[in-house]
CSV table of C-alpha atoms in Angstrom, one decimal:
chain,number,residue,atom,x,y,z
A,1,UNK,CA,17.1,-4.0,9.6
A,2,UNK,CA,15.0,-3.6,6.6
A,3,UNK,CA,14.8,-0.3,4.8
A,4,UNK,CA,13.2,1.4,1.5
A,5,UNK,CA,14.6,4.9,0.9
A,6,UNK,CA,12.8,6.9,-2.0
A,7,UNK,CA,12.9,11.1,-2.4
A,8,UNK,CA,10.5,12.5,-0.7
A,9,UNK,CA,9.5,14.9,-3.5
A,10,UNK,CA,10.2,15.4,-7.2
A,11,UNK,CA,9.2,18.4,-9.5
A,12,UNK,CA,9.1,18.0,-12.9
A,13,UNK,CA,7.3,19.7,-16.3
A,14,UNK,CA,4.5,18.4,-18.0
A,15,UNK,CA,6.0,16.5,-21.4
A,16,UNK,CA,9.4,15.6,-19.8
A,17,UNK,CA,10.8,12.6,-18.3
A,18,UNK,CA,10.8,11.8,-14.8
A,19,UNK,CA,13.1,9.0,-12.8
A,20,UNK,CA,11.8,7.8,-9.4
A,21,UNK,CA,14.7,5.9,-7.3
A,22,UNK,CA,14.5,3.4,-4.5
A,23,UNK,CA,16.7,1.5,-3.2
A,24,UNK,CA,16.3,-1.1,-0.4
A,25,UNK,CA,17.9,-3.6,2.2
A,26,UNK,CA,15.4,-6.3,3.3
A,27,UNK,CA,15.8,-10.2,4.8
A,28,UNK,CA,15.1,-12.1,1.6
A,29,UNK,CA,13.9,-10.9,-1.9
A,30,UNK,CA,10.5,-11.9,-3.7
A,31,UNK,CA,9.3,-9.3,-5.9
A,32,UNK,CA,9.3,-5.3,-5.7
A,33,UNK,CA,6.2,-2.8,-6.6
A,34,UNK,CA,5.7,0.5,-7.9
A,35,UNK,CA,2.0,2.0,-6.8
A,36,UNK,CA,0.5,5.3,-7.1
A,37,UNK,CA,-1.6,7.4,-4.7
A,38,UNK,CA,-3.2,9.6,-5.6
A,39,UNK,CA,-4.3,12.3,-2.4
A,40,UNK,CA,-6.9,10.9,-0.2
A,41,UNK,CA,-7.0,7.4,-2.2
A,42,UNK,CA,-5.8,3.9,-2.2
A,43,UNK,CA,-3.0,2.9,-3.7
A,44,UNK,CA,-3.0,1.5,-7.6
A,45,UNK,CA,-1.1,-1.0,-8.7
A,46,UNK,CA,1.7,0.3,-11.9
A,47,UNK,CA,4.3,-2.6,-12.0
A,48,UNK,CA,6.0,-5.9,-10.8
A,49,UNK,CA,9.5,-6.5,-11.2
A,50,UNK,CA,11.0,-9.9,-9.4
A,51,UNK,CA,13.9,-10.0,-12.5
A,52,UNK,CA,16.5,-8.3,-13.4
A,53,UNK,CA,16.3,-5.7,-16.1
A,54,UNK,CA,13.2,-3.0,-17.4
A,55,UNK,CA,9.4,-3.5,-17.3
A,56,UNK,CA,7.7,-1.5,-19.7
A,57,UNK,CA,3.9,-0.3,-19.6
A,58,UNK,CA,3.0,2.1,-21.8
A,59,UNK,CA,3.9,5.5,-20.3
A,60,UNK,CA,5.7,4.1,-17.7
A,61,UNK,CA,8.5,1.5,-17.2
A,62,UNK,CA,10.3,0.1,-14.0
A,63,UNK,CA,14.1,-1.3,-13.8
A,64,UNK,CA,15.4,-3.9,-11.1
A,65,UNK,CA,19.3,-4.0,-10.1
A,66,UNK,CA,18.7,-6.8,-7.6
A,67,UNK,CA,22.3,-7.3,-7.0
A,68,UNK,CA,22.7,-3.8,-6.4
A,69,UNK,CA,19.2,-3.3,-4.1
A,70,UNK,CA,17.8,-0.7,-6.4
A,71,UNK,CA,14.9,0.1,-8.9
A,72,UNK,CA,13.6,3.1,-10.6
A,73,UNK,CA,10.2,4.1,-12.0
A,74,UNK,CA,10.3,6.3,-15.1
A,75,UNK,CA,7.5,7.7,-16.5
A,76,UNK,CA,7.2,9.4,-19.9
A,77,UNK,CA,5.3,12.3,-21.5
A,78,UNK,CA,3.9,13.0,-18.1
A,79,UNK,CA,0.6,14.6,-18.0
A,80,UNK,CA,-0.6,16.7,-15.6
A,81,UNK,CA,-2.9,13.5,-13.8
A,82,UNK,CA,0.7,12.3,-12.9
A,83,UNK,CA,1.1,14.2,-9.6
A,84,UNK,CA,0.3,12.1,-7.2
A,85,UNK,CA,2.4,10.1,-4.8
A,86,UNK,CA,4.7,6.5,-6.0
A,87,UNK,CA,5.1,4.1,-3.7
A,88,UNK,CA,8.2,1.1,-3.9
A,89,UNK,CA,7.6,-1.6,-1.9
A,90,UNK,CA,9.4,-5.2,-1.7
A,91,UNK,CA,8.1,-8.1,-0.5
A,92,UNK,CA,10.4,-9.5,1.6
A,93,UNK,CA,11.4,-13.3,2.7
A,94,UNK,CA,8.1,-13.6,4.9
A,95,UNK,CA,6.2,-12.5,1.6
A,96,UNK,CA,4.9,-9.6,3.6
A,97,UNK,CA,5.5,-6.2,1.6
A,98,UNK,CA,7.9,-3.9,3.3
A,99,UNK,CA,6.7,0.2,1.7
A,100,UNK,CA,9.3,2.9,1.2
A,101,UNK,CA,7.8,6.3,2.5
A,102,UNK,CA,6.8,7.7,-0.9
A,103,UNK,CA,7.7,9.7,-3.5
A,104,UNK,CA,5.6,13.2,-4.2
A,105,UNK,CA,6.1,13.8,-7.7
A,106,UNK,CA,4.9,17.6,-8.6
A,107,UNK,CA,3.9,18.5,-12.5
A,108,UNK,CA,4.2,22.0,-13.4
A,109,UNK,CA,3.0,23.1,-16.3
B,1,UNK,CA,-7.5,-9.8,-10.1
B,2,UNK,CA,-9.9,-9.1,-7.0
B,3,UNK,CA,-12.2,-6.5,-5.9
B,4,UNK,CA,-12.8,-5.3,-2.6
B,5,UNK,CA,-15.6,-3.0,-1.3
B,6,UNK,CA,-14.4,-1.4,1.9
B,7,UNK,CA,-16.6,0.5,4.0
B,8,UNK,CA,-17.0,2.9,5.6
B,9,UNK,CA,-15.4,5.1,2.9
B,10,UNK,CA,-14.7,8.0,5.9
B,11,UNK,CA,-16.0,8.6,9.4
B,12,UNK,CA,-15.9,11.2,11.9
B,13,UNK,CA,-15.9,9.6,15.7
B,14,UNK,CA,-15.8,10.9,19.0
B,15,UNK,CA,-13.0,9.8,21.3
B,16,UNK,CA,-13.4,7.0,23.3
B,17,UNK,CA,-15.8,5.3,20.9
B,18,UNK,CA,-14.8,2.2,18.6
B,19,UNK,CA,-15.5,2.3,14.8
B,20,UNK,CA,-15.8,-1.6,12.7
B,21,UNK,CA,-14.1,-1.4,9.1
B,22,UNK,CA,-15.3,-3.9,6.8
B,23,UNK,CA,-13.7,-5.1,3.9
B,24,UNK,CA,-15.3,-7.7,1.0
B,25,UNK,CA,-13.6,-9.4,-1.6
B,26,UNK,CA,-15.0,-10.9,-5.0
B,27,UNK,CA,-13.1,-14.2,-4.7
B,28,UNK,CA,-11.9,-16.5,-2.2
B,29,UNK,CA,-8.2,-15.1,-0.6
B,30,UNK,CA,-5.9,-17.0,2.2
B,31,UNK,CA,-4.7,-13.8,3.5
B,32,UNK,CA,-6.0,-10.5,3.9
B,33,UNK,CA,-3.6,-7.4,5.5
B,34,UNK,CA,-4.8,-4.2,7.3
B,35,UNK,CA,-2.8,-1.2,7.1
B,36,UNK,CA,-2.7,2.1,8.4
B,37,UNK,CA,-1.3,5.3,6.4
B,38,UNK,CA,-1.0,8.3,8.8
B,39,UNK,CA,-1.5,11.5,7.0
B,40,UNK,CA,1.8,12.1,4.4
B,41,UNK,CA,3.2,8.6,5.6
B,42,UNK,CA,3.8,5.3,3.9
B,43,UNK,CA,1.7,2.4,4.9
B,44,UNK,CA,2.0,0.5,8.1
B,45,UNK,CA,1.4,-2.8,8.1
B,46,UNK,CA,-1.1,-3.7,11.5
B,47,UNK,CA,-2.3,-7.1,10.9
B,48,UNK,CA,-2.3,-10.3,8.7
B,49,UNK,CA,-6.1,-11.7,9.1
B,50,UNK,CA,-6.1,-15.6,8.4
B,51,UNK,CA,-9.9,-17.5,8.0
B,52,UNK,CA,-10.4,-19.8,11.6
B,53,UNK,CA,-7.3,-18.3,13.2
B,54,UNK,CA,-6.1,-15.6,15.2
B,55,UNK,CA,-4.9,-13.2,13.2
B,56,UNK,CA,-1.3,-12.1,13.2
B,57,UNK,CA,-0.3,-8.4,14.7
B,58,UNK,CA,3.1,-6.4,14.0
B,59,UNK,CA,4.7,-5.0,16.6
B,60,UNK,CA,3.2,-1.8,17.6
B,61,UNK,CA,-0.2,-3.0,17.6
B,62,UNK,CA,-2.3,-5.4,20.2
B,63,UNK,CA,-5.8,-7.0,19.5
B,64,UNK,CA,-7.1,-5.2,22.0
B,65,UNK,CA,-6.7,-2.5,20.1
B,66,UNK,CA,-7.6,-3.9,16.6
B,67,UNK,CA,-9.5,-6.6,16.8
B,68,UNK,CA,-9.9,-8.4,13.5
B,69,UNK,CA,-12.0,-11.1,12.8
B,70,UNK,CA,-12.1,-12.8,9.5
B,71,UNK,CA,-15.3,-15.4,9.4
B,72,UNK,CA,-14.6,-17.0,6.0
B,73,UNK,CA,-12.5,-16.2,2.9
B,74,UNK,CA,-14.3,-13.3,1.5
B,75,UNK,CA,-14.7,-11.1,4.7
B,76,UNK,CA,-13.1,-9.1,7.5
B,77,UNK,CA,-13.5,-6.4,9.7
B,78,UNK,CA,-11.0,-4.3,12.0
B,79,UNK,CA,-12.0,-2.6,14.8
B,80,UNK,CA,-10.4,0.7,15.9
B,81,UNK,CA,-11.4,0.6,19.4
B,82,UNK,CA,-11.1,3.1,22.3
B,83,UNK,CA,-10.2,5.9,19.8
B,84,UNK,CA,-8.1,8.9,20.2
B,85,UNK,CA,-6.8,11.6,17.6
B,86,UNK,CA,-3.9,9.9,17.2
B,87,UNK,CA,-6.0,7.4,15.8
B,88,UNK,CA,-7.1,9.5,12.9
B,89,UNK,CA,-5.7,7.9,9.5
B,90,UNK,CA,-6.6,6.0,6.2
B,91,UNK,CA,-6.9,2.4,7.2
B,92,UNK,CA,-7.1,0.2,3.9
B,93,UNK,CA,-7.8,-3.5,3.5
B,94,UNK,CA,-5.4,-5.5,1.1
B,95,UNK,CA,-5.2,-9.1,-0.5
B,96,UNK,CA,-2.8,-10.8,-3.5
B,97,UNK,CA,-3.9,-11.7,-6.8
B,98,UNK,CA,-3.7,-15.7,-6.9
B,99,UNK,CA,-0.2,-15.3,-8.8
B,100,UNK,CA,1.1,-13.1,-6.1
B,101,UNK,CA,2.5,-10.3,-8.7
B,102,UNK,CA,-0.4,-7.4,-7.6
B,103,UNK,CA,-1.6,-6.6,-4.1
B,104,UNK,CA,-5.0,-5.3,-4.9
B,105,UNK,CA,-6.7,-2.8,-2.3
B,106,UNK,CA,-9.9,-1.7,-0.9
B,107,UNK,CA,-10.9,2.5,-1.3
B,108,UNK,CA,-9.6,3.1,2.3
B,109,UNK,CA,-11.5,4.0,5.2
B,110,UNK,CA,-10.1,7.7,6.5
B,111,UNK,CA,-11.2,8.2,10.0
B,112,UNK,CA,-10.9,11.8,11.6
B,113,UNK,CA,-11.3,11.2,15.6
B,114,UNK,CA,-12.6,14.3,16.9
């Protein structure tokens, strides 16, 4: 079968470094995503990985192990506007994406 | 990149009763998906809405149910029909950018069936 597995929730303190894991068996390989969600909205688009090795954007930067099924999402000097939900999904052989259930990440101050 | 204008952004419906979701997009796309993200759950994939064709359900869900039509390559609607509590979600509209790397989305509809 195909699976996504993500925490379900992450705590973490406004400044510091946070590391969001997925990792994933699906029937063929052609790209995987990092969204967020913010409560109550649609999902917006933070990276794209279909290589191996570590997408940077700005705060945020995203790694791909596709040997090993497995990404992470690490955000920097998080801010407060952080929490919010991140979502890994992979598109699969059928180019359909295939979502992981979602990661609550929680800023304290 | 794309734009889509969903709407109804939210909607409160009696049982029974059927509620159309429309979704517009600023370019010409192939494909456009409907999902469904039950309250503190990923998205669900219902449909794959193709211009001139049927469109393509995942298992779970029936057209008589969802009934999607997609008239040209801007524009679709889905149809929650026949609703029930259960039915009460955020349904959102989705295409690719040309290049494939970004799924854009419409705002989401959240329907509350009452």
């Amino acid at each position: 079968g195909q699976n996504i597995d993500q925490p379900t929730e992450m705590t973490a303190t406004e400044g510091a470094i946070v590391q969001i894991n997925c990792t994933y068996q699906t029937s063929g390989f052609n790209g995987l995503f990092w969204y967020q969600q913010h409560a109550g909205e649609a999902p917006t688009f933070l990276s794209y990985n279909v290589l191996d090795g570590l997408e940077e954007k700005g705060r945020f930067s995203s790694f791909l192990s596709r040997s090993k099924g497995y990404s992470y999402l690490l955000l920097k000097e998080l801010q407060m506007k952080d929490s919010a939900s991140y979502l890994c999904a992979v598109r699969g052989g059928n180019y359909q994406l295939i979502w992981g259930a979602g990661t609550k990440l929680i800023i304290k101050p | 990149s794309a734009v889509i204008s969903q709407k109804p952004s939210r909607d409160i419906c009696q049982r029974g009763t059927s509620l159309t979701i429309q979704c517009q997009v600023d370019s010409q796309v192939t494909m456009m998906f409907w999902y469904r993200q039950q309250p503190g759950q990923s998205l669900t994939l219902i449909a794959t809405a193709n211009q001139g064709s049927e469109a393509t359900y995942e298992s779970g869900f029936v057209i008589d149910k969802f009934p999607i039509s997609r008239p040209n390559l801007t524009f679709s609607t889905l149809t929650v029909s026949n609703m029930s509590p259960e039915d009460s979600s955020i349904y959102l509209c989705s295409v690719w950018a040309s290049e494939g790397s970004e799924a854009f989305f419409g705002q989401g509809t959240r329907l509350t069936v009452v």
